[in-house]
Coordinates of C-alpha atoms in Angstrom, one line a residue:
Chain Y
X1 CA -5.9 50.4 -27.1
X2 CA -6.2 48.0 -29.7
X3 CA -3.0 46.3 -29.2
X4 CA -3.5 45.6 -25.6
X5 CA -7.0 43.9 -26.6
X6 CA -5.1 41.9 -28.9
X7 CA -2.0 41.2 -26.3
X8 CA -4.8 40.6 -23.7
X9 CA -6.8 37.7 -26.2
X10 CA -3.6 36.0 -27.1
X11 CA -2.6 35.8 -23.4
X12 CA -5.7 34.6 -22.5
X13 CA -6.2 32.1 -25.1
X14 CA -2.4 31.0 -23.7
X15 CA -3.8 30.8 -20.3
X16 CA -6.6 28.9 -21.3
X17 CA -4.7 26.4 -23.5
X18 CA -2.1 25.5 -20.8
X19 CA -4.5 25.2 -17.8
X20 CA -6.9 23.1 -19.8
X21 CA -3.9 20.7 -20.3
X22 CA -2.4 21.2 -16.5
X23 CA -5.5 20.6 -15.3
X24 CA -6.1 17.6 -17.9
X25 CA -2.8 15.6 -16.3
X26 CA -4.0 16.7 -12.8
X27 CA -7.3 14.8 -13.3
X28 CA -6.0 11.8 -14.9
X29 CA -2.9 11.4 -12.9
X30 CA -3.8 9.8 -9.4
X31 CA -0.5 10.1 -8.4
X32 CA -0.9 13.7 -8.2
X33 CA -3.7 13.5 -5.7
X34 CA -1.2 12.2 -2.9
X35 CA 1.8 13.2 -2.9
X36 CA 4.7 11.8 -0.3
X37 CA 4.2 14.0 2.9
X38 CA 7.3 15.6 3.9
X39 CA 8.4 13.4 6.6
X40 CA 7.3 13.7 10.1
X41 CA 10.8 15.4 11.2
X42 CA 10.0 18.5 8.9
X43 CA 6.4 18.7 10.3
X44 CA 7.7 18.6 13.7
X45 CA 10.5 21.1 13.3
X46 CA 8.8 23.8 11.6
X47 CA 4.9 23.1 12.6
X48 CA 5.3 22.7 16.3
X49 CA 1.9 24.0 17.4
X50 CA 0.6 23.2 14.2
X51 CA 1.8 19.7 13.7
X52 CA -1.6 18.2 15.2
X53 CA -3.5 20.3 12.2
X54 CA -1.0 18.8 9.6
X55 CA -1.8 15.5 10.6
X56 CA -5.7 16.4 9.9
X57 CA -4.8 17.9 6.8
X58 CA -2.9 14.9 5.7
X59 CA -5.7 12.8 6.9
X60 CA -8.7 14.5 5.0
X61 CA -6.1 14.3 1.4
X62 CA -5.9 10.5 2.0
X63 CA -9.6 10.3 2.9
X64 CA -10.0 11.8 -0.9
X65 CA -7.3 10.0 -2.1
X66 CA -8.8 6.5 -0.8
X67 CA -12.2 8.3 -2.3
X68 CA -10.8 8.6 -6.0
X69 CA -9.1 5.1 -5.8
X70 CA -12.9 3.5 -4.8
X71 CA -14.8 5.8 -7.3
X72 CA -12.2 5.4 -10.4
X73 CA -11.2 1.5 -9.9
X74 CA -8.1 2.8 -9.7
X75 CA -5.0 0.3 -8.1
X76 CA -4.5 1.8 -4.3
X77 CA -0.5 2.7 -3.6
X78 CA 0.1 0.6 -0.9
X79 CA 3.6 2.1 0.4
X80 CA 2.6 5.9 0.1
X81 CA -1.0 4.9 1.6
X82 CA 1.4 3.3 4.5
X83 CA 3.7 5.9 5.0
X84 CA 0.8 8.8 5.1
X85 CA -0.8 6.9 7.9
X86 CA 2.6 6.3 9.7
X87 CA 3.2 10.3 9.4
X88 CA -0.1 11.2 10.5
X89 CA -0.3 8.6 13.6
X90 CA 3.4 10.1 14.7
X91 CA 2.4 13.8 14.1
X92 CA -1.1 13.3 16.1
X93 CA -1.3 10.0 18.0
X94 CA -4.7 11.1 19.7
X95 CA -6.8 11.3 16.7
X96 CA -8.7 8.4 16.6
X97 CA -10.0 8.9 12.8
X98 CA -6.4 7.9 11.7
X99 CA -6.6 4.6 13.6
X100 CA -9.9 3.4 12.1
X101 CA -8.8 4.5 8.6
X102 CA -5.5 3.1 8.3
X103 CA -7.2 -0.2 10.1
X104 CA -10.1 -0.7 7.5
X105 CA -7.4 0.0 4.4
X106 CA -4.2 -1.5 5.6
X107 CA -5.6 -4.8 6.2
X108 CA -6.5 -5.8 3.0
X109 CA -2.7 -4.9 1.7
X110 CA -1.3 -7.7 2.3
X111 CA 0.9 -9.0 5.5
X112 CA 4.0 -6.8 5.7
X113 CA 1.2 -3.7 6.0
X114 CA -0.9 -5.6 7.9
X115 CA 1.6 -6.2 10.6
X116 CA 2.4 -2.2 10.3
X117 CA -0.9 -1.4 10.8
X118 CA -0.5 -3.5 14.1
X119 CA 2.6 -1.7 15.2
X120 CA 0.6 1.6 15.0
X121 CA -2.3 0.2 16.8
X122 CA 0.0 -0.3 19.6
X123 CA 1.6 3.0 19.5
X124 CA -2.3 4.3 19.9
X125 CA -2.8 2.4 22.8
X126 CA 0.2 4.0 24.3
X127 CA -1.3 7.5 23.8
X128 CA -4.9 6.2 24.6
X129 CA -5.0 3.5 26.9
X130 CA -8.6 3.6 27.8
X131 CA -9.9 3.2 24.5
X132 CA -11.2 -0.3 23.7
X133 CA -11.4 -0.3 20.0
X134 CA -7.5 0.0 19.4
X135 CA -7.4 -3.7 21.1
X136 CA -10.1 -4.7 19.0
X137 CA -8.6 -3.7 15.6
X138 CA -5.2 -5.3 16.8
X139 CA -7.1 -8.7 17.4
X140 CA -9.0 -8.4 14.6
X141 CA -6.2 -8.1 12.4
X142 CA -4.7 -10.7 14.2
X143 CA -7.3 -13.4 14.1
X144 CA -8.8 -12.5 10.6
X145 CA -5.5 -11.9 8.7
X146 CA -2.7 -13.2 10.2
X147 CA -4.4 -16.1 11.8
X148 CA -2.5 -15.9 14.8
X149 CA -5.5 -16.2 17.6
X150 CA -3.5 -16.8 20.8
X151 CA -2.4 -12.9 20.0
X152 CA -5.8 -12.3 19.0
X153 CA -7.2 -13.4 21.8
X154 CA -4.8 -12.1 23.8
X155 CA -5.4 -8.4 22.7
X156 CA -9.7 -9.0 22.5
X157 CA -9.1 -9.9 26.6
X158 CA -7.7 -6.4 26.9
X159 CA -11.1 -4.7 24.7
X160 CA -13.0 -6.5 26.9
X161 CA -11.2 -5.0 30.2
X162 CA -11.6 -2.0 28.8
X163 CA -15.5 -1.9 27.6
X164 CA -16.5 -4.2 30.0
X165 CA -18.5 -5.6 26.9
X166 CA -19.4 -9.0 27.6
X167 CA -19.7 -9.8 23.9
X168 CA -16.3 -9.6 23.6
X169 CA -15.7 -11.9 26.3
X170 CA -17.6 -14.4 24.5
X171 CA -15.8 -13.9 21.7
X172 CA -12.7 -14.2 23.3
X173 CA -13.9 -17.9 24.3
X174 CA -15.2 -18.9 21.2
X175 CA -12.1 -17.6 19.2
X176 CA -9.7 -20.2 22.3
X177 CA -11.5 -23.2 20.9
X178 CA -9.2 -25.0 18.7
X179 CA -11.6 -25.4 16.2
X180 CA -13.8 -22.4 16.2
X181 CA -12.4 -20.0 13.4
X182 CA -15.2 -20.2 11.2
X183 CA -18.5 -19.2 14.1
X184 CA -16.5 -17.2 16.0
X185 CA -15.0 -15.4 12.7
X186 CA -18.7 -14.6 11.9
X187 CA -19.2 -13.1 15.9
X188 CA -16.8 -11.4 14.7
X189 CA -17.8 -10.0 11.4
X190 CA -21.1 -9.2 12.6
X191 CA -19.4 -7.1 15.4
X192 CA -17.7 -5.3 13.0
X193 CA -20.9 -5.0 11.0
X194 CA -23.0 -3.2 13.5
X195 CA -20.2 -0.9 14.5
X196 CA -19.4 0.4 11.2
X197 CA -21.3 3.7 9.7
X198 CA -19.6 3.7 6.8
X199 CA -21.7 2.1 3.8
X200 CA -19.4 1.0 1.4
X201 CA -17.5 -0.7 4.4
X202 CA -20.7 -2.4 5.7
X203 CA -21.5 -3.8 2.3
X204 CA -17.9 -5.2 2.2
X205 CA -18.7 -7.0 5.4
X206 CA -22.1 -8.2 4.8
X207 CA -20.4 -10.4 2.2
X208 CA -17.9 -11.9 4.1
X209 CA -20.9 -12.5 6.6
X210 CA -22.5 -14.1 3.9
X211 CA -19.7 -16.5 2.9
X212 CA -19.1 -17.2 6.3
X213 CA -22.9 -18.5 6.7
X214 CA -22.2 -20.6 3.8
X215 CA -19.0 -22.1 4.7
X216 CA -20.4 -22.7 8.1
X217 CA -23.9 -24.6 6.4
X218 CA -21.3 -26.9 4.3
X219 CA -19.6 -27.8 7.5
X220 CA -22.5 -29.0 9.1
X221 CA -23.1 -31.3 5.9
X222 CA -19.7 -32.3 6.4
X223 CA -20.5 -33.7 10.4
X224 CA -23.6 -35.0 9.1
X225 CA -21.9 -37.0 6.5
X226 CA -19.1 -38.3 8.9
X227 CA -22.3 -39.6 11.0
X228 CA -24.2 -41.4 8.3
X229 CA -21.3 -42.8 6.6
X230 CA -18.9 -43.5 9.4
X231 CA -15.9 -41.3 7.7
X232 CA -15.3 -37.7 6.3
X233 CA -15.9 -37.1 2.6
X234 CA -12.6 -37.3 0.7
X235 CA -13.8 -34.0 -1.3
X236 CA -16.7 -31.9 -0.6
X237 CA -18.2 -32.8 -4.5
X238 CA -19.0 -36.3 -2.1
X239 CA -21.8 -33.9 -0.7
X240 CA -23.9 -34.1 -3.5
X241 CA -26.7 -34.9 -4.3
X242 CA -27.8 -36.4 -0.8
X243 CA -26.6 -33.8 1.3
X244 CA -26.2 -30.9 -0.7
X245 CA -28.0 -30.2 -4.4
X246 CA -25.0 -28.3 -4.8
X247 CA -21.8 -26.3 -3.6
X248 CA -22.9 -23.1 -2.8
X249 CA -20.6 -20.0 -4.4
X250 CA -19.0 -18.3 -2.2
X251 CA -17.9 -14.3 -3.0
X252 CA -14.6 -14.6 -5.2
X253 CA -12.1 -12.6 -2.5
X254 CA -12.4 -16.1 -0.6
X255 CA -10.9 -19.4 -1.5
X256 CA -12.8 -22.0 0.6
X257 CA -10.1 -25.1 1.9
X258 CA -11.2 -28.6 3.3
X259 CA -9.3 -30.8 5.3
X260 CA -10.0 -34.3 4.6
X261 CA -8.5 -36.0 7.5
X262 CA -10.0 -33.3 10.0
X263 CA -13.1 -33.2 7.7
X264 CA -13.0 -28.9 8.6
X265 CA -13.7 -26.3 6.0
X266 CA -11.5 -23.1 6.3
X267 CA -12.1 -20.2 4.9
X268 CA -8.9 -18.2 3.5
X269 CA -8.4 -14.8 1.4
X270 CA -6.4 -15.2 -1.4
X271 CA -2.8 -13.5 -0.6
X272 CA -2.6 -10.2 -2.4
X273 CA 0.8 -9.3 -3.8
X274 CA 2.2 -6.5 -2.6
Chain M
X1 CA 8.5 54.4 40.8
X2 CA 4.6 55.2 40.7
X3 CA 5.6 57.9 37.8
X4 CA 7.2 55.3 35.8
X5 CA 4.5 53.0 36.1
X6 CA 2.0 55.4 34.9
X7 CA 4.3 56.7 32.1
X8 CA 4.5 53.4 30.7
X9 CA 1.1 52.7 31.2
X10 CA -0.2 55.7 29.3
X11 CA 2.4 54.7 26.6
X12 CA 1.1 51.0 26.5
X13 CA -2.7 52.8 26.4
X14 CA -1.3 54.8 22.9
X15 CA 0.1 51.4 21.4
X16 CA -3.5 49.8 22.3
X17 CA -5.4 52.7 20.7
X18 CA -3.2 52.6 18.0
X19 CA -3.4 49.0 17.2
X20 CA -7.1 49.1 17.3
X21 CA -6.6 52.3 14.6
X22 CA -4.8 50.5 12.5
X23 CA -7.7 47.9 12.5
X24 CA -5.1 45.0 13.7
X25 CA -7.7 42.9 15.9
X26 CA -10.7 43.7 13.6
X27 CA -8.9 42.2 10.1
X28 CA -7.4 39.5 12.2
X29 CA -10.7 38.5 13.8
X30 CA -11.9 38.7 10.6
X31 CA -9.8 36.8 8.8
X32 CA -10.0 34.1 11.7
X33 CA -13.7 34.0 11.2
X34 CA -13.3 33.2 7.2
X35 CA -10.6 30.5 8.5
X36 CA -13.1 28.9 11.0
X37 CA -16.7 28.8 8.3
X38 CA -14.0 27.7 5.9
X39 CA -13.3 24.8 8.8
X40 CA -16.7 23.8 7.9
X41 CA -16.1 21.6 5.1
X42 CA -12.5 20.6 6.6
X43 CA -14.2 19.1 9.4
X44 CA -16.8 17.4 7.8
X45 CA -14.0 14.6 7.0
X46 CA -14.0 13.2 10.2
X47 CA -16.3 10.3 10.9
X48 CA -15.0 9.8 15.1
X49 CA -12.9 12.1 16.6
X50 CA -14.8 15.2 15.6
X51 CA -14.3 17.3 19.0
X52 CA -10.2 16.7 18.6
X53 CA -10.5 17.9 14.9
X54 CA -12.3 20.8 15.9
X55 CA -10.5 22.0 19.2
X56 CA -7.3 20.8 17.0
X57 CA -8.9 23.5 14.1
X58 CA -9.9 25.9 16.5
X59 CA -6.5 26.6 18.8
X60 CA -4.4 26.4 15.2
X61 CA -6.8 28.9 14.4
X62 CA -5.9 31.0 17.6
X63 CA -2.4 30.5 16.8
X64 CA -1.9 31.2 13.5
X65 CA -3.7 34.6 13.8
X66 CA -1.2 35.2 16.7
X67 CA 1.5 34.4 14.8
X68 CA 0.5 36.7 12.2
X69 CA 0.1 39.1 14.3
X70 CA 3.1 39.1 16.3
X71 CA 5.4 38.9 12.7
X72 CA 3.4 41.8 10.7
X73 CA 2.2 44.2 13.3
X74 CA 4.3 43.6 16.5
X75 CA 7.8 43.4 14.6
X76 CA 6.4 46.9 13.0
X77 CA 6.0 49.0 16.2
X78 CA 9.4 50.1 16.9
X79 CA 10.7 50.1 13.7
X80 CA 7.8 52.7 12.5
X81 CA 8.6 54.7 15.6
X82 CA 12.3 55.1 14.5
X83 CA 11.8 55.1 10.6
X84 CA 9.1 58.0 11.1
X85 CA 11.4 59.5 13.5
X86 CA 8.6 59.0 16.0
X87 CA 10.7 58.1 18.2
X88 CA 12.7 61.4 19.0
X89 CA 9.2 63.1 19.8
X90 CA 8.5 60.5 22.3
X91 CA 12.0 60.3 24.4
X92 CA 12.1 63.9 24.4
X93 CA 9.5 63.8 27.2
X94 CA 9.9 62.5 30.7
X95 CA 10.2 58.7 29.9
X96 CA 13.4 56.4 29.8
X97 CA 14.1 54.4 27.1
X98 CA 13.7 51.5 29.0
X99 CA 10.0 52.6 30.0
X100 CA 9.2 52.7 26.2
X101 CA 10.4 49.3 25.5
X102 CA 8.3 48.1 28.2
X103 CA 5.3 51.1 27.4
X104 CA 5.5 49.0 23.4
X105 CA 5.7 46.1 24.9
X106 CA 3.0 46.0 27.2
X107 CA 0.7 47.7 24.8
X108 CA 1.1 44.9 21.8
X109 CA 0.4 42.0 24.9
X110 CA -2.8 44.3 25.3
X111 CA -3.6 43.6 22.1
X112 CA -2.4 40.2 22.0
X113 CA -4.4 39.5 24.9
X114 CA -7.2 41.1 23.3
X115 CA -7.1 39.2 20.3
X116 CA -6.9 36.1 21.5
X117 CA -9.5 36.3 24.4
X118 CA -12.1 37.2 21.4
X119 CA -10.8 34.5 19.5
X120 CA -10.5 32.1 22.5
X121 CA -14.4 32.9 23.5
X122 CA -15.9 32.2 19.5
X123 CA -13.5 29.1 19.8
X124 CA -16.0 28.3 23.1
X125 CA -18.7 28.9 21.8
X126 CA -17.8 27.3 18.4
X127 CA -16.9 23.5 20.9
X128 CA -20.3 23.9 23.2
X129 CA -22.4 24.3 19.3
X130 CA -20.6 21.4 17.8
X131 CA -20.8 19.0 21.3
X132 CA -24.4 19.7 21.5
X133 CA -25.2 18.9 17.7
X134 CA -23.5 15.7 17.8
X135 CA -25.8 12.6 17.8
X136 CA -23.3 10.1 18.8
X137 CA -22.0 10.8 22.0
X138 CA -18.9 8.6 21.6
X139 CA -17.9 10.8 18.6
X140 CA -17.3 13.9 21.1
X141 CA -17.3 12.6 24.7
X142 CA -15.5 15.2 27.0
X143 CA -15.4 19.5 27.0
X144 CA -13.9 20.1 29.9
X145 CA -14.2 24.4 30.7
X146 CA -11.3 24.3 32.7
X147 CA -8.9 22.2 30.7
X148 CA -9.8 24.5 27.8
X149 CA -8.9 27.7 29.6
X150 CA -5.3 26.1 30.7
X151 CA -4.5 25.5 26.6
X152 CA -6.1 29.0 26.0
X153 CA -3.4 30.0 28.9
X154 CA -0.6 28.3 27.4
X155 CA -1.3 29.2 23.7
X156 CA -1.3 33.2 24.8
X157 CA 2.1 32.4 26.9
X158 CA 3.6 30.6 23.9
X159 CA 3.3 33.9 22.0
X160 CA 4.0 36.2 24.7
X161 CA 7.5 34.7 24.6
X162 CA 7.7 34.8 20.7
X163 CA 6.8 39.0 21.6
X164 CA 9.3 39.3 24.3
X165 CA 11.6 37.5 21.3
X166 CA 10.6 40.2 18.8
X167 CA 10.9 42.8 21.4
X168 CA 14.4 41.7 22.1
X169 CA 15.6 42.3 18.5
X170 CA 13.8 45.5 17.6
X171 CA 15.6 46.7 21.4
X172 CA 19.0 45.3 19.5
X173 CA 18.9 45.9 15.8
X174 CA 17.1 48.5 13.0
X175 CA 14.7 48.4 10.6
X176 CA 11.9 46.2 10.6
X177 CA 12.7 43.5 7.9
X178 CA 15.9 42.8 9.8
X179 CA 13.5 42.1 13.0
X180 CA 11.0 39.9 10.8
X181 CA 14.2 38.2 9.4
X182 CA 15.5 37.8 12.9
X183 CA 12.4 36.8 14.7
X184 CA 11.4 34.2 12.0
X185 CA 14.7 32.6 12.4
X186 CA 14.0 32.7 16.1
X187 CA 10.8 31.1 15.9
X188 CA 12.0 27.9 13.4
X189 CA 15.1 27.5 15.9
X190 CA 13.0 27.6 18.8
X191 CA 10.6 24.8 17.1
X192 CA 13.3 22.6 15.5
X193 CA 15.6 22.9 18.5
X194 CA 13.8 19.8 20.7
X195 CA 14.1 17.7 17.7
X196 CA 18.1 17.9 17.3
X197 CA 18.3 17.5 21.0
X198 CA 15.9 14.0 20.8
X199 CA 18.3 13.0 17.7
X200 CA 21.5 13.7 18.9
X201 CA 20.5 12.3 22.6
X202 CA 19.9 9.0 20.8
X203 CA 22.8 9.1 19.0
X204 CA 25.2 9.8 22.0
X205 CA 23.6 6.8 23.7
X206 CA 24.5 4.7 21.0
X207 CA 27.9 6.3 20.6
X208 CA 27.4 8.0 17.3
X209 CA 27.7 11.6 18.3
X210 CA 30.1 13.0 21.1
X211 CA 28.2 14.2 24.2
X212 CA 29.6 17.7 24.4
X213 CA 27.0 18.2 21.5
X214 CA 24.1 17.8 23.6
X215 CA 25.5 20.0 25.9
X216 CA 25.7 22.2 23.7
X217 CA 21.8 21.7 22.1
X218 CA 21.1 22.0 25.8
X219 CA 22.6 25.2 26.4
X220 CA 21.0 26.7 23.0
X221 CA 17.6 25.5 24.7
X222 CA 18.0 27.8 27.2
X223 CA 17.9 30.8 24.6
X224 CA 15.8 28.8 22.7
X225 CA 12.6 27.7 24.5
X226 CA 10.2 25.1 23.3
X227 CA 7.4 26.3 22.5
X228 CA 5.1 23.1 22.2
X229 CA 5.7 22.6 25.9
X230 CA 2.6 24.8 26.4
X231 CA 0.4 23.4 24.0
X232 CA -2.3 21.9 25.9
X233 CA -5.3 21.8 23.5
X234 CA -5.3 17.7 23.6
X235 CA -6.2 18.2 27.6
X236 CA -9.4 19.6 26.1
X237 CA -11.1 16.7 25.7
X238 CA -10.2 14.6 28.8
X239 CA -12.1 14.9 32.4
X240 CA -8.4 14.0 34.0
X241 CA -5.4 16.3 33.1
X242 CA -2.6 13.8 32.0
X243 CA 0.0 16.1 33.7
X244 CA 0.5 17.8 37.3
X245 CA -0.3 21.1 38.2
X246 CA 3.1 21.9 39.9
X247 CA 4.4 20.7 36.1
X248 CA 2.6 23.3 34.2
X249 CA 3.1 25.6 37.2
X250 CA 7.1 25.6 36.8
X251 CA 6.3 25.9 32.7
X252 CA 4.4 28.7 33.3
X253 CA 7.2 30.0 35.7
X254 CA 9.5 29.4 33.2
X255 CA 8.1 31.2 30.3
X256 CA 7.3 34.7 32.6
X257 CA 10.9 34.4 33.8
X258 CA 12.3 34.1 30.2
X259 CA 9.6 36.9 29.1
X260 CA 11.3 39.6 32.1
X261 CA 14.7 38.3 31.2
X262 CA 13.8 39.3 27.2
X263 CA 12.3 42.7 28.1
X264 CA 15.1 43.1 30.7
X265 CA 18.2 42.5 27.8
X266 CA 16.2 44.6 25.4
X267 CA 15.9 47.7 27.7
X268 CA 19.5 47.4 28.2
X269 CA 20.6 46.9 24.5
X270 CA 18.0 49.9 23.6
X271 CA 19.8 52.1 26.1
X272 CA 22.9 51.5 24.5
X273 CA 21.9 52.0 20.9
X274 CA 22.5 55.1 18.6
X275 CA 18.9 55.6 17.5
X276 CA 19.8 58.5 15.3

């Protein structure tokens, strides 16, 4: 009896040793919190009535995944953050969830992803043509990162033929005007603003809405400028002191550009490496 | 013909009684039940499409618990009747072999059936609680009753033709691991099938693969049916079904003709077998 107590304490002391460590590496590893999904082929050929469930599973891992990454200031994976969303928008391309998820993440990852994140936008709106907000994201993505409006505007036409929101509409004109990036950018925003539940999202936008307000007050001093003195300043630092006291900051993930000649301030997010 | 429909009746009654003895409905109901509170937390993730995640849950639910008990209860029945040499006792009296095979198999569809109309009405219930607790409308627009019976429908025909599958190789071969072995093979063929056929379809067109190939995919399809053709859960939540009905008709058609032609080569191959 003895030497089973004894055989049992050492084993458990074992046990205890190596699952502190295993679960040690676990915790500090983030790669071990997402894990390549096995590609969208094996879910389909041994899943079949399940396959729809997979893609939920896959999309609540990533949703803690993403969770860790905002929680620990941890670097996202781009590729494997890609990839999950490709699997789970061609294992279930009605669930909407993995639309606006792969929207709100992908686009700050830099072109190549952002143009991915496009591609599956458009595969949504083959499985759900009536709803509006796949249009919307696509334009989005087109107007605020690639800066290609004539598609954006193209695709915020279609949102508004399918909400019959006349908001859009008037976004859809503001955003034609050759010159209208930075008002109809902040439409835009706050759009996106009032639409969003999630908090840490709305934050994030409420301070692009703010450097938008900005940008737009300094443009105004720009037009006031070109009125009083008969030509455009030949740098914004011209502003001060008698239109300006100074040059407002504006949040660091925006690098603010003026164009002498045209005397327009553009506002431009620095290009992420990917 | 009157006599052998009551012989296999009273034979599929005994299968029933005995399913419901061996607690087969009651765990799996159970265990369903655990699956579903433990969907609780699984579909607190989702910030839109809640009703898709939770008829998605639900019928995966259904299906799985089908599944499980097609593979550990369904692929039993024979097998027990021949290990336990409860089988002599029960041909000895005034019914054909063929009119057990039928008897078994009508019996464990009772049960199926059973199961999955339990199942299929906490599964209602479970949709009408979480539609009417939803603030947002957009989050969970559509339940529509009828579009919801039509995948409950489907779902139960899917794995009436995985039991007509399973009946098939208990009529053919002995011992039960040999029918699990079988009918799991069966079941992963059946699912992967459509995918080779998509592959090697777009291979042929560009040339890569000869055509006799699909031919032949084509031909294994016909032993092999697909059985995501019947899943219909994602009509669920739409007021217009996407598809005819004279297309789900000729599915449904399609599945109760490959269910009699199962039962049909089973009573055949169990006539022909040495069951000693």
């Amino acid at each position: 009896m003895k030497r089973i107590g004894v055989v049992f304490a050492a084993a458990l002391l074992c046990y205890a040793y190596a699952f502190n460590h295993v679960d040690a590496v676990y915790a500090t590893d983030e790669k071990a919190h997402l894990t390549a999904p096995p590609s969208m082929s094996v879910i389909k050929a041994t899943l079949p009535y399940l396959q729809q469930l997979t893609g939920e599973v896959l999309y609540v891992k990533t949703a803690v995944y993403i969770g860790s990454v905002i929680k620990h200031k941890l670097n996202i994976q781009p590729e494997l953050l890609a990839n999950n969303f490709e699997t789970m928008q061609k294992v279930h391309p009605y669930l909407f969830d993995v639309y606006h998820m792969e929207n709100a993440y992908m686009r700050d990852m830099g072109d190549p992803y952002v143009k991915r994140s496009i591609a599956m936008l458009k595969d949504g709106m083959i499985k759900l043509p009536n709803e509006w907000r796949l249009p919307f994201y696509i334009a989005f993505n087109y107007f605020y990162v690639l800066k290609d409006n004539s598609s954006a505007y193209q695709y915020l036409h279609k949102a508004t033929e399918l909400s019959g929101n006349k908001f859009f509409s008037h976004l859809a004109s503001v955003l034609s005007a050759k010159d209208g990036e930075l008002k109809a950018g902040i439409i835009w925003l706050k759009a996106l603003y009032e639409n969003e539940t999630v908090q840490i999202e709305r934050e994030g936008l409420l301070k692009d809405i703010q450097a938008y307000e900005k940008a737009i007050m300094v443009q105004n001093k720009v037009y006031q400028y070109k009125q009083i003195e008969g030509s455009f300043p030949t740098k914004l630092e011209n502003l001060i002191p008698n239109y300006l006291p100074s040059l407002p900051a504006i949040e660091a993930k925006f690098e603010i550009l003026y164009d002498d000649e045209l005397g327009l301030i553009s506002l431009q997010r620095p290009r992420k490496s990917t | 013909m009157v006599d052998s429909i009551k012989r296999i009746q009273a034979l599929a009654k005994i299968i029933f009684l005995d399913g419901m003895r061996r607690h087969a409905v009651i765990g799996l109901v159970g265990l369903a039940l655990i699956s579903e509170m433990f969907g609780l937390i699984f579909l607190d993730f989702f910030a839109q499409d809640l009703g898709r995640a939770v008829s998605d849950f639900l019928f995966s639910t259904m299906w799985v618990t089908g599944l499980i008990f097609l593979f550990f209860h369904a692929v039993q029945v024979m097998a027990w009747d021949e290990e336990h040499k409860v089988i002599f006792g029960i041909i000895s009296r005034p019914i054909s072999r063929s009119e057990y095979v039928i008897g078994v198999g009508l019996g464990l569809a009772m049960l199926l059936l059973l199961l999955e109309a339990v199942l299929g009405g906490l599964a209602f219930a479970a949709l009408l609680w979480v539609k009417s607790s939803v603030v947002i409308e957009l989050y969970f627009q559509v339940f529509n009753y009828t579009h919801f019976i039509l995948a409950w429908f489907g779902l139960v025909l899917s794995l009436l033709v995985v039991l007509s599958a399973i009946l098939l190789f208990s009529g053919v071969v002995r011992g039960g691991f040999a029918v699990l072995m079988m009918s799991i093979s069966y079941y992963f063929i059946a699912s992967g099938l459509p995918l080779a056929r998509e592959h090697i379809s777009t291979l042929v067109q560009q040339g890569g693969a000869n055509a006799a190939l699909e031919y032949i995919l084509q031909g294994l399809s016909f032993l092999f049916p697909d059985l995501n053709r019947m899943d219909y859960k994602n009509f669920i939540l739409v007021d217009v079904l996407p598809v005819s009905v004279s297309e789900i008709s000729m599915q449904a058609m399609l599945s109760a003709a490959y269910i009699v032609l199962a039962l049909s080569v089973a009573c055949f191959a169990y006539n022909k077998r040495d069951i000693q």
